[in-house]
């Protein structure tokens, strides 16, 4: 079995803002593109245009309908990838040492030359962040784009994970959690960043910022008068559309 480092010099990871993520999947596509073109082995697809398509992705986005205790229902988009846990169970169960956690920056990686595809790491990961590449027969996972963040041939602004670089909503942030003054540490402190399933004791490095509570409409608010509709009756295209809908069976309702 593989041992974990007793301490890492840095704790590189992601902060994901669930209040800002719009579920566009740009991070998924950029991750797939970058790793397929530049990773040690391509992220393969099987039957991409046929029946029961499947493929290997290091980052996925799930969407959920949630009902808060107060206020209307919300759609929450939940990106998920490897959390680079401090107590990574996927590392300690690996029989060949293929899965390991780096002491210099805390990134969890897979040495594909040593991976035998036994799947133990996938069983041990409580977050479902490991994926078996059916074509290569080895486990793949998020690397935090280790080939980007240390690449001195890239401009400084590009030395961050592809998913962070491409997010149009600014929902993903990358940095060192071992530095209390870093942007990611400050975001977690100011917004109440949370661990995913902390009761498991894996101590994930990646954090999530919870959705902010939605404001209820208040007629007495200072800006309320400016937010009221200007026209009480529809005009122009909306007037035509309203009349057209009224002519349908059952009316516009």
Coordinates of N, CA and C in Angstrom, one line a residue:
X1 N 0.8 -1.2 0.0 CA 0.0 0.0 0.0 C 0.9 1.3 0.0
X2 N 0.3 2.4 -0.4 CA 1.0 3.6 -0.5 C 0.8 4.5 0.7
X3 N 1.9 5.1 1.2 CA 1.9 6.0 2.3 C 1.6 7.4 1.9
X4 N 0.9 8.2 2.7 CA 0.7 9.6 2.5 C 1.8 10.4 3.1
X5 N 2.2 11.5 2.5 CA 3.2 12.4 3.2 C 2.6 12.9 4.5
X6 N 3.4 13.0 5.5 CA 3.0 13.5 6.8 C 2.6 15.0 6.7
X7 N 3.2 15.7 5.8 CA 2.9 17.1 5.7 C 3.3 17.5 4.2
X8 N 2.5 18.5 3.7 CA 2.9 19.0 2.4 C 3.3 20.4 2.5
X9 N 4.3 20.8 1.7 CA 4.7 22.2 1.7 C 3.7 23.2 1.3
X10 N 2.9 22.8 0.3 CA 1.8 23.6 -0.2 C 0.5 22.8 -0.2
X11 N -0.6 23.5 -0.3 CA -1.9 22.8 -0.5 C -2.6 23.4 -1.7
X12 N -2.3 23.0 -2.9 CA -2.9 23.6 -4.1 C -4.2 22.9 -4.3
X13 N -5.2 23.7 -4.6 CA -6.6 23.2 -4.8 C -7.5 24.3 -5.4
X14 N -8.8 24.0 -5.4 CA -9.8 24.8 -6.0 C -10.8 25.3 -5.0
X15 N -11.3 26.5 -5.2 CA -12.5 26.9 -4.6 C -13.6 27.1 -5.7
X16 N -14.7 26.4 -5.5 CA -15.8 26.5 -6.4 C -17.0 27.2 -5.8
X17 N -17.5 28.3 -6.5 CA -18.6 29.1 -6.0 C -19.9 28.6 -6.5
X18 N -20.7 27.9 -5.7 CA -21.9 27.3 -6.2 C -23.0 28.4 -6.4
X19 N -22.7 29.6 -5.9 CA -23.7 30.7 -6.1 C -23.4 31.3 -7.5
X20 N -22.2 31.1 -8.1 CA -21.9 31.8 -9.3 C -21.9 30.8 -10.5
X21 N -21.7 29.5 -10.3 CA -21.7 28.5 -11.3 C -23.1 28.5 -12.0
X22 N -23.0 28.6 -13.4 CA -24.3 28.6 -14.2 C -24.5 27.3 -14.9
X23 N -23.6 26.3 -14.6 CA -23.8 25.0 -15.2 C -23.6 24.9 -16.7
X24 N -22.7 25.8 -17.3 CA -22.5 25.9 -18.7 C -21.7 24.7 -19.3
X25 N -20.9 24.0 -18.4 CA -20.1 22.9 -18.7 C -18.8 23.4 -19.5
X26 N -18.5 24.7 -19.5 CA -17.3 25.1 -20.2 C -16.1 24.5 -19.5
X27 N -16.1 24.3 -18.2 CA -15.0 23.7 -17.5 C -14.8 22.3 -17.9
X28 N -15.9 21.6 -18.1 CA -15.8 20.2 -18.5 C -15.2 20.0 -19.9
X29 N -15.6 20.9 -20.8 CA -15.1 20.8 -22.2 C -13.6 21.2 -22.2
X30 N -13.2 22.3 -21.5 CA -11.8 22.7 -21.5 C -10.9 21.7 -20.9
X31 N -11.4 21.0 -19.8 CA -10.6 20.0 -19.2 C -10.4 18.8 -20.1
X32 N -11.5 18.4 -20.8 CA -11.4 17.3 -21.7 C -10.4 17.6 -22.8
X33 N -10.6 18.9 -23.4 CA -9.7 19.3 -24.5 C -8.3 19.3 -24.1
X34 N -8.0 20.0 -23.0 CA -6.6 20.2 -22.6 C -5.9 18.8 -22.3
X35 N -6.6 18.0 -21.5 CA -6.0 16.7 -21.1 C -5.9 15.7 -22.3
X36 N -6.8 15.8 -23.2 CA -6.8 14.9 -24.3 C -5.6 15.3 -25.2
X37 N -5.3 16.5 -25.3 CA -4.2 17.0 -26.2 C -2.9 17.0 -25.5
X38 N -2.8 17.1 -24.2 CA -1.5 17.3 -23.6 C -1.2 16.3 -22.5
X39 N -2.1 15.5 -22.0 CA -1.9 14.6 -20.9 C -1.1 13.5 -21.4
X40 N -0.6 12.6 -20.4 CA 0.2 11.5 -20.7 C -0.4 10.5 -21.7
X41 N -1.7 10.3 -21.5 CA -2.5 9.5 -22.5 C -3.8 10.1 -22.7
X42 N -4.3 10.0 -23.9 CA -5.6 10.7 -24.2 C -6.8 10.2 -23.3
X43 N -7.7 11.1 -23.1 CA -9.0 10.7 -22.4 C -9.9 10.1 -23.5
X44 N -10.1 8.8 -23.6 CA -10.7 8.2 -24.7 C -12.3 8.3 -24.6
X45 N -12.9 8.1 -25.7 CA -14.4 8.0 -25.8 C -14.7 6.7 -26.5
X46 N -15.8 6.1 -26.1 CA -16.3 4.9 -26.7 C -17.7 5.2 -27.2
X47 N -17.9 4.9 -28.5 CA -19.2 5.1 -29.2 C -19.7 6.5 -29.0
X48 N -18.9 7.5 -29.2 CA -19.4 8.9 -29.0 C -20.6 9.3 -29.8
X49 N -20.8 8.7 -30.9 CA -22.0 9.0 -31.8 C -22.9 7.8 -31.9
X50 N -22.8 6.8 -31.1 CA -23.6 5.6 -31.3 C -24.5 5.4 -30.1
X51 N -25.0 4.2 -29.9 CA -25.8 3.8 -28.8 C -25.0 3.7 -27.5
X52 N -25.5 4.2 -26.4 CA -24.8 4.1 -25.1 C -23.4 4.7 -25.1
X53 N -23.3 6.0 -25.5 CA -21.9 6.6 -25.6 C -21.3 6.7 -24.2
X54 N -20.0 6.6 -24.1 CA -19.4 6.7 -22.8 C -18.0 7.3 -23.0
X55 N -17.4 7.9 -22.0 CA -16.1 8.4 -22.2 C -15.5 8.8 -20.8
X56 N -14.2 9.2 -20.8 CA -13.5 9.5 -19.6 C -13.4 11.0 -19.5
X57 N -13.9 11.5 -18.3 CA -13.9 12.9 -18.0 C -13.3 13.1 -16.6
X58 N -12.4 14.1 -16.5 CA -11.8 14.4 -15.2 C -12.6 15.4 -14.4
X59 N -13.6 16.0 -15.0 CA -14.4 17.0 -14.3 C -15.8 16.9 -14.9
X60 N -16.8 16.9 -14.0 CA -18.2 16.8 -14.4 C -19.0 17.8 -13.6
X61 N -20.2 18.2 -14.2 CA -21.1 19.1 -13.5 C -22.4 18.5 -13.4
X62 N -22.9 18.4 -12.2 CA -24.3 17.8 -11.9 C -25.2 19.0 -11.5
X63 N -26.4 18.9 -11.9 CA -27.4 19.9 -11.5 C -28.5 19.3 -10.7
X64 N -28.9 20.1 -9.7 CA -30.0 19.6 -8.7 C -31.0 20.7 -8.5
X65 N -32.2 20.3 -8.3 CA -33.3 21.2 -7.9 C -33.4 21.1 -6.4
X66 N -33.3 22.2 -5.7 CA -33.3 22.2 -4.2 C -34.4 23.2 -3.8
X67 N -35.0 22.8 -2.7 CA -36.0 23.7 -2.1 C -35.5 24.1 -0.7
X68 N -35.1 25.4 -0.6 CA -34.7 26.0 0.7 C -35.9 26.0 1.7
X69 N -35.6 26.1 3.0 CA -36.6 26.3 4.0 C -37.5 27.5 3.7
X70 N -36.9 28.5 3.2 CA -37.7 29.7 2.9 C -37.3 30.2 1.5
X71 N -38.3 30.7 0.8 CA -38.1 31.2 -0.6 C -38.4 30.1 -1.7
X72 N -38.2 30.5 -2.9 CA -38.5 29.6 -4.0 C -37.5 28.6 -4.2
X73 N -37.8 27.5 -5.0 CA -36.9 26.5 -5.3 C -35.7 27.1 -6.2
X74 N -34.6 26.4 -6.1 CA -33.4 26.9 -6.9 C -32.8 25.7 -7.6
X75 N -32.1 26.0 -8.7 CA -31.3 25.0 -9.4 C -29.8 25.3 -9.0
X76 N -29.2 24.3 -8.4 CA -27.8 24.4 -8.0 C -26.9 23.5 -8.9
X77 N -26.0 24.1 -9.6 CA -25.0 23.4 -10.4 C -23.8 23.0 -9.6
X78 N -23.4 21.7 -9.6 CA -22.4 21.2 -8.7 C -21.3 20.6 -9.5
X79 N -20.2 21.3 -9.7 CA -19.0 20.7 -10.4 C -18.3 19.8 -9.5
X80 N -17.8 18.7 -10.0 CA -17.1 17.7 -9.2 C -15.9 17.1 -9.9
X81 N -14.8 17.1 -9.2 CA -13.6 16.5 -9.7 C -12.8 16.0 -8.5
X82 N -11.6 15.5 -8.6 CA -10.8 15.1 -7.5 C -10.6 16.2 -6.5
X83 N -10.7 16.0 -5.3 CA -10.6 17.0 -4.2 C -9.2 17.1 -3.6
X84 N -8.3 16.2 -4.0 CA -6.9 16.2 -3.6 C -6.8 16.2 -2.1
X85 N -7.6 15.2 -1.5 CA -7.7 15.1 0.0 C -6.4 15.0 0.7
X86 N -6.3 15.5 1.9 CA -5.1 15.4 2.7 C -5.0 13.9 3.2
X87 N -6.2 13.3 3.5 CA -6.2 11.9 4.0 C -6.8 11.1 2.8
X88 N -6.1 11.1 1.7 CA -6.7 10.5 0.5 C -6.8 9.0 0.6
X89 N -8.0 8.4 0.7 CA -8.1 6.9 0.8 C -7.8 6.2 -0.5
X90 N -7.9 7.0 -1.7 CA -7.5 6.3 -2.9 C -6.0 6.0 -3.0
X91 N -5.2 6.8 -2.3 CA -3.8 6.6 -2.3 C -3.4 5.4 -1.4
X92 N -4.0 5.3 -0.2 CA -3.5 4.3 0.8 C -4.0 2.9 0.4
X93 N -5.0 2.8 -0.5 CA -5.4 1.4 -0.9 C -4.7 0.9 -2.2
X94 N -3.9 1.8 -2.8 CA -3.3 1.4 -4.1 C -2.2 0.4 -3.8
X95 N -2.4 -0.8 -4.5 CA -1.4 -1.9 -4.2 C -0.1 -1.7 -4.9
X96 N 0.0 -0.9 -5.9 CA 1.3 -0.8 -6.7 C 2.0 0.6 -6.4
X97 N 1.4 1.5 -5.7 CA 2.0 2.8 -5.5 C 1.7 3.7 -6.7
X98 N 0.8 3.3 -7.6 CA 0.5 4.2 -8.8 C -0.2 5.5 -8.3
X99 N -1.1 5.4 -7.3 CA -1.7 6.6 -6.8 C -0.8 7.1 -5.7
X100 N -0.5 8.4 -5.8 CA 0.3 9.0 -4.7 C 0.0 10.5 -4.6
X101 N 0.4 11.0 -3.4 CA 0.2 12.4 -3.1 C 1.5 13.1 -3.0
X102 N 1.7 14.2 -3.7 CA 3.0 14.9 -3.7 C 3.3 15.7 -2.5
X103 N 4.4 15.6 -1.9 CA 4.8 16.3 -0.7 C 5.0 17.8 -1.0
X104 N 5.4 18.1 -2.2 CA 5.7 19.5 -2.4 C 4.5 20.4 -2.6
X105 N 3.4 19.9 -3.1 CA 2.2 20.7 -3.3 C 0.9 20.1 -3.0
X106 N 0.9 18.8 -2.5 CA -0.3 18.1 -2.1 C -1.2 17.6 -3.2
X107 N -0.8 17.7 -4.5 CA -1.6 17.2 -5.6 C -1.5 15.7 -5.6
X108 N -2.7 15.1 -5.8 CA -2.8 13.6 -5.9 C -2.8 13.2 -7.4
X109 N -1.9 12.3 -7.7 CA -1.7 11.9 -9.1 C -1.7 10.4 -9.3
X110 N -1.7 10.0 -10.5 CA -1.6 8.6 -10.8 C -0.5 8.3 -11.8
X111 N 0.5 7.5 -11.4 CA 1.5 7.0 -12.3 C 0.9 5.9 -13.2
X112 N 0.6 6.3 -14.4 CA -0.1 5.3 -15.3 C 0.7 4.1 -15.7
X113 N 2.1 4.2 -15.6 CA 2.9 3.1 -15.9 C 2.8 2.0 -14.8
X114 N 2.5 2.4 -13.6 CA 2.4 1.5 -12.5 C 0.9 1.0 -12.2
X115 N -0.1 1.7 -12.8 CA -1.5 1.4 -12.6 C -1.8 0.1 -13.3
X116 N -2.5 -0.8 -12.6 CA -2.9 -2.1 -13.2 C -4.4 -2.2 -13.4
X117 N -5.1 -1.0 -13.2 CA -6.5 -1.0 -13.5 C -7.3 -1.8 -12.5
X118 N -6.9 -2.0 -11.3 CA -7.7 -2.9 -10.4 C -8.9 -2.2 -9.9
X119 N -9.0 -0.9 -9.9 CA -10.2 -0.2 -9.5 C -10.3 0.0 -8.0
X120 N -9.4 -0.4 -7.2 CA -9.5 -0.2 -5.8 C -9.6 1.3 -5.4
X121 N -8.9 2.1 -6.1 CA -8.9 3.6 -5.7 C -10.3 4.1 -6.0
X122 N -10.9 3.7 -7.1 CA -12.3 4.1 -7.4 C -13.3 3.7 -6.3
X123 N -13.1 2.5 -5.8 CA -14.0 2.0 -4.7 C -13.7 2.8 -3.5
X124 N -12.5 3.2 -3.2 CA -12.2 3.9 -2.0 C -12.6 5.3 -2.0
X125 N -12.6 5.9 -3.2 CA -12.9 7.4 -3.3 C -14.4 7.6 -3.0
X126 N -14.8 8.3 -1.9 CA -16.2 8.5 -1.6 C -16.9 9.5 -2.5
X127 N -16.1 10.2 -3.4 CA -16.7 11.3 -4.2 C -16.9 10.9 -5.6
X128 N -16.5 9.7 -6.0 CA -16.7 9.2 -7.4 C -15.8 10.0 -8.3
X129 N -14.6 10.4 -7.9 CA -13.8 11.3 -8.7 C -12.8 10.5 -9.6
X130 N -12.7 9.2 -9.5 CA -11.8 8.4 -10.3 C -12.6 7.8 -11.5
X131 N -12.0 7.8 -12.7 CA -12.6 7.2 -13.8 C -11.7 6.2 -14.5
X132 N -12.2 5.1 -14.9 CA -11.4 4.1 -15.6 C -11.4 4.4 -17.1
X133 N -10.3 4.6 -17.7 CA -10.2 4.8 -19.1 C -10.3 3.4 -19.8
X134 N -11.4 3.2 -20.5 CA -11.7 1.9 -21.0 C -10.7 1.5 -22.1
X135 N -10.2 2.5 -22.8 CA -9.2 2.2 -23.9 C -7.8 2.0 -23.3
X136 N -7.4 2.7 -22.3 CA -6.1 2.6 -21.8 C -6.0 1.5 -20.7
X137 N -7.1 1.2 -20.0 CA -7.1 0.2 -19.0 C -6.5 0.7 -17.7
X138 N -6.5 2.0 -17.5 CA -5.9 2.6 -16.3 C -6.8 3.7 -15.7
X139 N -6.6 4.0 -14.4 CA -7.4 5.1 -13.8 C -6.9 6.5 -14.2
X140 N -7.9 7.3 -14.4 CA -7.6 8.7 -14.7 C -8.2 9.6 -13.6
X141 N -7.7 10.8 -13.4 CA -8.3 11.7 -12.4 C -7.7 13.1 -12.7
X142 N -8.4 14.1 -12.1 CA -7.9 15.5 -12.1 C -6.5 15.6 -11.6
X143 N -5.7 16.3 -12.4 CA -4.3 16.6 -12.0 C -4.0 18.0 -11.5
X144 N -5.1 18.8 -11.5 CA -5.0 20.2 -11.3 C -4.1 20.8 -12.4
X145 N -4.1 20.2 -13.6 CA -3.4 20.6 -14.7 C -1.9 20.9 -14.3
X146 N -1.3 19.9 -13.7 CA 0.1 20.0 -13.2 C 1.0 20.4 -14.4
X147 N 0.6 20.0 -15.6 CA 1.5 20.4 -16.8 C 1.3 21.8 -17.2
X148 N 0.3 22.5 -16.7 CA 0.1 23.9 -17.0 C 0.7 24.8 -15.9
X149 N 0.4 24.5 -14.6 CA 0.7 25.4 -13.5 C 2.2 25.6 -13.3
X150 N 3.0 24.7 -13.8 CA 4.4 24.8 -13.6 C 5.1 25.1 -15.0
X151 N 4.4 25.3 -16.0 CA 4.9 25.4 -17.3 C 5.4 26.8 -17.6
X152 N 6.7 27.1 -17.5 CA 7.2 28.4 -17.7 C 7.2 28.9 -19.2
X153 N 6.8 28.0 -20.1 CA 6.6 28.4 -21.5 C 5.3 29.1 -21.7
X154 N 4.4 29.0 -20.7 CA 3.0 29.6 -20.8 C 3.1 31.0 -20.2
X155 N 2.3 31.9 -20.7 CA 2.1 33.2 -20.0 C 1.7 33.0 -18.6
X156 N 2.0 33.9 -17.7 CA 1.7 33.8 -16.3 C 0.2 33.6 -16.1
X157 N -0.6 34.3 -16.8 CA -2.0 34.2 -16.6 C -2.6 32.8 -17.0
X158 N -1.9 32.1 -17.8 CA -2.3 30.7 -18.2 C -1.8 29.6 -17.3
X159 N -1.0 30.0 -16.3 CA -0.5 28.9 -15.4 C -1.5 28.6 -14.3
X160 N -2.6 28.2 -14.7 CA -3.7 27.7 -13.8 C -4.5 26.6 -14.5
X161 N -5.2 25.8 -13.7 CA -6.0 24.7 -14.4 C -6.9 25.2 -15.5
X162 N -7.0 24.4 -16.5 CA -7.8 24.8 -17.7 C -9.2 25.2 -17.3
X163 N -9.8 24.4 -16.3 CA -11.2 24.7 -15.9 C -11.3 26.1 -15.3
X164 N -10.3 26.5 -14.6 CA -10.3 27.8 -13.9 C -10.2 28.9 -15.0
X165 N -9.2 28.7 -15.9 CA -8.9 29.7 -17.0 C -10.1 29.9 -17.8
X166 N -11.0 28.9 -18.1 CA -12.0 29.0 -19.1 C -13.4 29.4 -18.5
X167 N -13.5 29.3 -17.2 CA -14.9 29.6 -16.6 C -15.4 31.0 -16.8
X168 N -16.5 31.1 -17.6 CA -17.0 32.4 -18.0 C -17.6 33.2 -16.8
X169 N -18.0 32.5 -15.8 CA -18.7 33.1 -14.7 C -17.8 33.4 -13.5
X170 N -16.5 33.0 -13.6 CA -15.6 33.3 -12.5 C -16.0 32.5 -11.3
X171 N -16.5 31.3 -11.5 CA -16.9 30.4 -10.3 C -15.8 29.6 -9.8
X172 N -14.7 29.5 -10.5 CA -13.6 28.6 -10.1 C -12.4 29.4 -9.8
X173 N -11.7 29.0 -8.7 CA -10.5 29.8 -8.2 C -9.5 28.8 -7.8
X174 N -8.2 29.1 -8.1 CA -7.1 28.2 -7.9 C -6.0 28.9 -7.0
X175 N -5.5 28.1 -6.1 CA -4.4 28.7 -5.2 C -3.9 27.8 -4.2
X176 N -3.2 28.4 -3.2 CA -2.5 27.6 -2.2 C -3.3 27.8 -0.8
X177 N -3.9 26.8 -0.3 CA -4.6 26.9 0.9 C -3.7 26.9 2.1
X178 N -2.4 26.6 1.9 CA -1.5 26.6 3.0 C -1.1 28.1 3.3
X179 N -1.4 29.0 2.4 CA -1.1 30.4 2.6 C -2.4 31.1 3.0
X180 N -2.5 31.6 4.3 CA -3.7 32.2 4.7 C -4.1 33.5 4.0
X181 N -3.1 34.1 3.4 CA -3.3 35.4 2.7 C -3.7 35.2 1.2
X182 N -3.7 33.9 0.7 CA -4.0 33.7 -0.7 C -5.5 33.9 -0.9
X183 N -5.8 34.2 -2.2 CA -7.2 34.5 -2.6 C -8.1 33.3 -2.2
X184 N -7.7 32.1 -2.4 CA -8.6 31.0 -2.1 C -8.9 30.9 -0.6
X185 N -7.8 31.1 0.2 CA -8.0 31.1 1.7 C -8.9 32.2 2.1
X186 N -8.8 33.4 1.5 CA -9.6 34.5 1.9 C -11.1 34.2 1.5
X187 N -11.3 33.6 0.3 CA -12.7 33.3 -0.1 C -13.3 32.4 0.9
X188 N -12.6 31.3 1.3 CA -13.1 30.3 2.2 C -13.5 31.0 3.5
X189 N -12.6 31.9 4.0 CA -12.9 32.5 5.3 C -14.0 33.5 5.2
X190 N -14.1 34.3 4.2 CA -15.1 35.3 4.1 C -16.5 34.8 3.7
X191 N -16.5 33.7 2.9 CA -17.8 33.2 2.4 C -18.2 31.9 3.1
X192 N -17.5 31.4 4.1 CA -17.9 30.2 4.8 C -17.7 29.0 3.9
X193 N -16.5 28.8 3.3 CA -16.3 27.7 2.4 C -16.4 26.4 3.2
X194 N -16.9 25.4 2.5 CA -17.2 24.1 3.1 C -16.5 22.9 2.5
X195 N -16.2 21.9 3.3 CA -15.7 20.6 2.8 C -16.9 19.8 2.3
X196 N -16.6 19.0 1.3 CA -17.7 18.0 0.8 C -17.6 16.8 1.7
X197 N -18.7 16.5 2.4 CA -18.9 15.3 3.3 C -17.7 15.3 4.3
X198 N -17.6 16.3 5.2 CA -16.5 16.3 6.1 C -16.5 15.2 7.1
X199 N -17.7 14.6 7.3 CA -17.8 13.5 8.3 C -16.9 12.3 7.9
X200 N -16.5 12.2 6.7 CA -15.7 11.0 6.2 C -14.2 11.1 6.7
X201 N -13.8 12.3 7.1 CA -12.4 12.5 7.6 C -11.4 12.5 6.5
X202 N -11.8 12.7 5.2 CA -10.8 12.7 4.2 C -10.0 14.1 4.1
X203 N -10.6 15.1 4.7 CA -10.0 16.4 4.7 C -9.7 16.9 3.3
X204 N -10.7 17.1 2.4 CA -10.5 17.5 1.1 C -9.9 18.9 1.0
X205 N -8.9 19.1 0.1 CA -8.3 20.4 0.0 C -9.3 21.4 -0.8
X206 N -9.9 20.9 -1.8 CA -10.9 21.7 -2.6 C -12.1 22.1 -1.6
X207 N -12.6 23.3 -1.8 CA -13.7 23.8 -1.0 C -14.8 24.3 -1.9
X208 N -16.0 24.3 -1.3 CA -17.2 24.9 -2.0 C -17.7 26.1 -1.2
X209 N -18.1 27.1 -2.0 CA -18.7 28.3 -1.4 C -20.2 28.1 -1.6
X210 N -21.0 28.1 -0.5 CA -22.4 27.8 -0.6 C -23.2 28.9 -1.3
X211 N -24.4 28.6 -1.9 CA -25.2 29.6 -2.6 C -25.6 30.7 -1.5
X212 N -25.6 31.9 -1.9 CA -26.1 33.0 -1.0 C -27.6 32.9 -0.9
X213 N -28.2 33.2 0.2 CA -29.6 33.3 0.4 C -30.2 34.3 -0.6
X214 N -31.3 34.0 -1.2 CA -32.0 34.9 -2.2 C -32.9 35.8 -1.4
X215 N -32.8 37.1 -1.8 CA -33.6 38.2 -1.2 C -35.1 38.0 -1.5
X216 N -35.9 38.2 -0.6 CA -37.4 38.3 -0.8 C -37.7 39.7 -1.3
X217 N -38.8 39.8 -2.1 CA -39.2 41.1 -2.6 C -39.8 41.9 -1.5
X218 N -39.3 43.2 -1.4 CA -39.7 44.1 -0.3 C -40.2 45.4 -1.0
X219 N -41.5 45.6 -0.9 CA -42.1 46.8 -1.5 C -41.5 48.1 -0.9
X220 N -41.0 48.0 0.4 CA -40.5 49.2 1.1 C -39.0 49.4 0.8
X221 N -38.4 48.6 0.0 CA -36.9 48.7 -0.2 C -36.7 50.0 -1.0
X222 N -35.6 50.7 -0.8 CA -35.4 52.0 -1.5 C -35.4 52.0 -3.0
X223 N -35.0 50.8 -3.6 CA -35.0 50.7 -5.0 C -36.2 50.1 -5.6
X224 N -37.2 49.7 -4.8 CA -38.3 48.9 -5.2 C -39.1 49.7 -6.3
X225 N -39.3 51.0 -6.1 CA -40.0 51.8 -7.1 C -39.4 51.8 -8.5
X226 N -38.1 51.7 -8.5 CA -37.4 51.8 -9.8 C -37.4 50.4 -10.5
X227 N -37.8 49.4 -9.8 CA -37.8 48.0 -10.4 C -39.2 47.6 -10.8
X228 N -40.2 48.5 -10.6 CA -41.5 48.2 -11.0 C -41.6 48.3 -12.6
X229 N -42.5 47.5 -13.2 CA -42.6 47.7 -14.7 C -43.1 49.1 -15.0
X230 N -42.5 49.6 -16.1 CA -42.8 51.0 -16.5 C -44.2 51.0 -17.1
X231 N -44.5 50.0 -18.0 CA -45.8 50.0 -18.7 C -46.8 49.0 -18.0
X232 N -47.9 49.5 -17.6 CA -48.9 48.6 -17.0 C -49.6 47.7 -18.0
X233 N -49.7 48.1 -19.3 CA -50.2 47.3 -20.3 C -49.2 47.0 -21.3
X234 N -49.1 45.8 -21.8 CA -48.1 45.4 -22.8 C -48.3 46.2 -24.1
X235 N -47.2 46.5 -24.8 CA -47.3 47.2 -26.1 C -46.3 46.6 -27.0
X236 N -46.4 47.0 -28.3 CA -45.5 46.5 -29.3 C -45.6 45.0 -29.5
X237 N -44.5 44.3 -29.6 CA -44.5 42.9 -29.8 C -45.2 42.1 -28.7
X238 N -44.9 42.6 -27.4 CA -45.6 41.9 -26.3 C -47.1 42.0 -26.4
X239 N -47.6 43.2 -26.9 CA -49.0 43.3 -27.0 C -49.6 42.4 -28.0
X240 N -48.9 42.2 -29.2 CA -49.3 41.3 -30.2 C -49.3 39.9 -29.6
X241 N -48.2 39.5 -28.9 CA -48.1 38.2 -28.4 C -49.2 37.9 -27.4
X242 N -49.5 38.8 -26.6 CA -50.6 38.7 -25.6 C -51.9 38.4 -26.3
X243 N -52.2 39.1 -27.3 CA -53.5 38.9 -28.0 C -53.5 37.6 -28.8
X244 N -52.3 37.2 -29.3 CA -52.2 35.9 -30.0 C -52.5 34.8 -29.1
X245 N -51.9 34.9 -27.9 CA -52.1 33.8 -26.9 C -53.5 33.7 -26.4
X246 N -54.2 34.9 -26.3 CA -55.6 34.9 -25.9 C -56.5 34.1 -26.9
X247 N -56.1 34.1 -28.2 CA -56.9 33.4 -29.2 C -56.8 31.9 -29.1
X248 N -55.7 31.4 -28.4 CA -55.5 30.0 -28.3 C -56.6 29.4 -27.4
X249 N -56.9 28.1 -27.6 CA -57.9 27.4 -26.7 C -57.4 27.6 -25.2
X250 N -58.2 28.1 -24.4 CA -57.9 28.2 -23.0 C -57.2 29.6 -22.7
X251 N -56.9 30.4 -23.7 CA -56.4 31.7 -23.5 C -54.9 31.6 -23.1
X252 N -54.4 32.8 -22.7 CA -52.9 32.9 -22.3 C -52.6 32.1 -21.1
X253 N -53.6 31.8 -20.3 CA -53.3 31.1 -19.0 C -53.1 29.6 -19.3

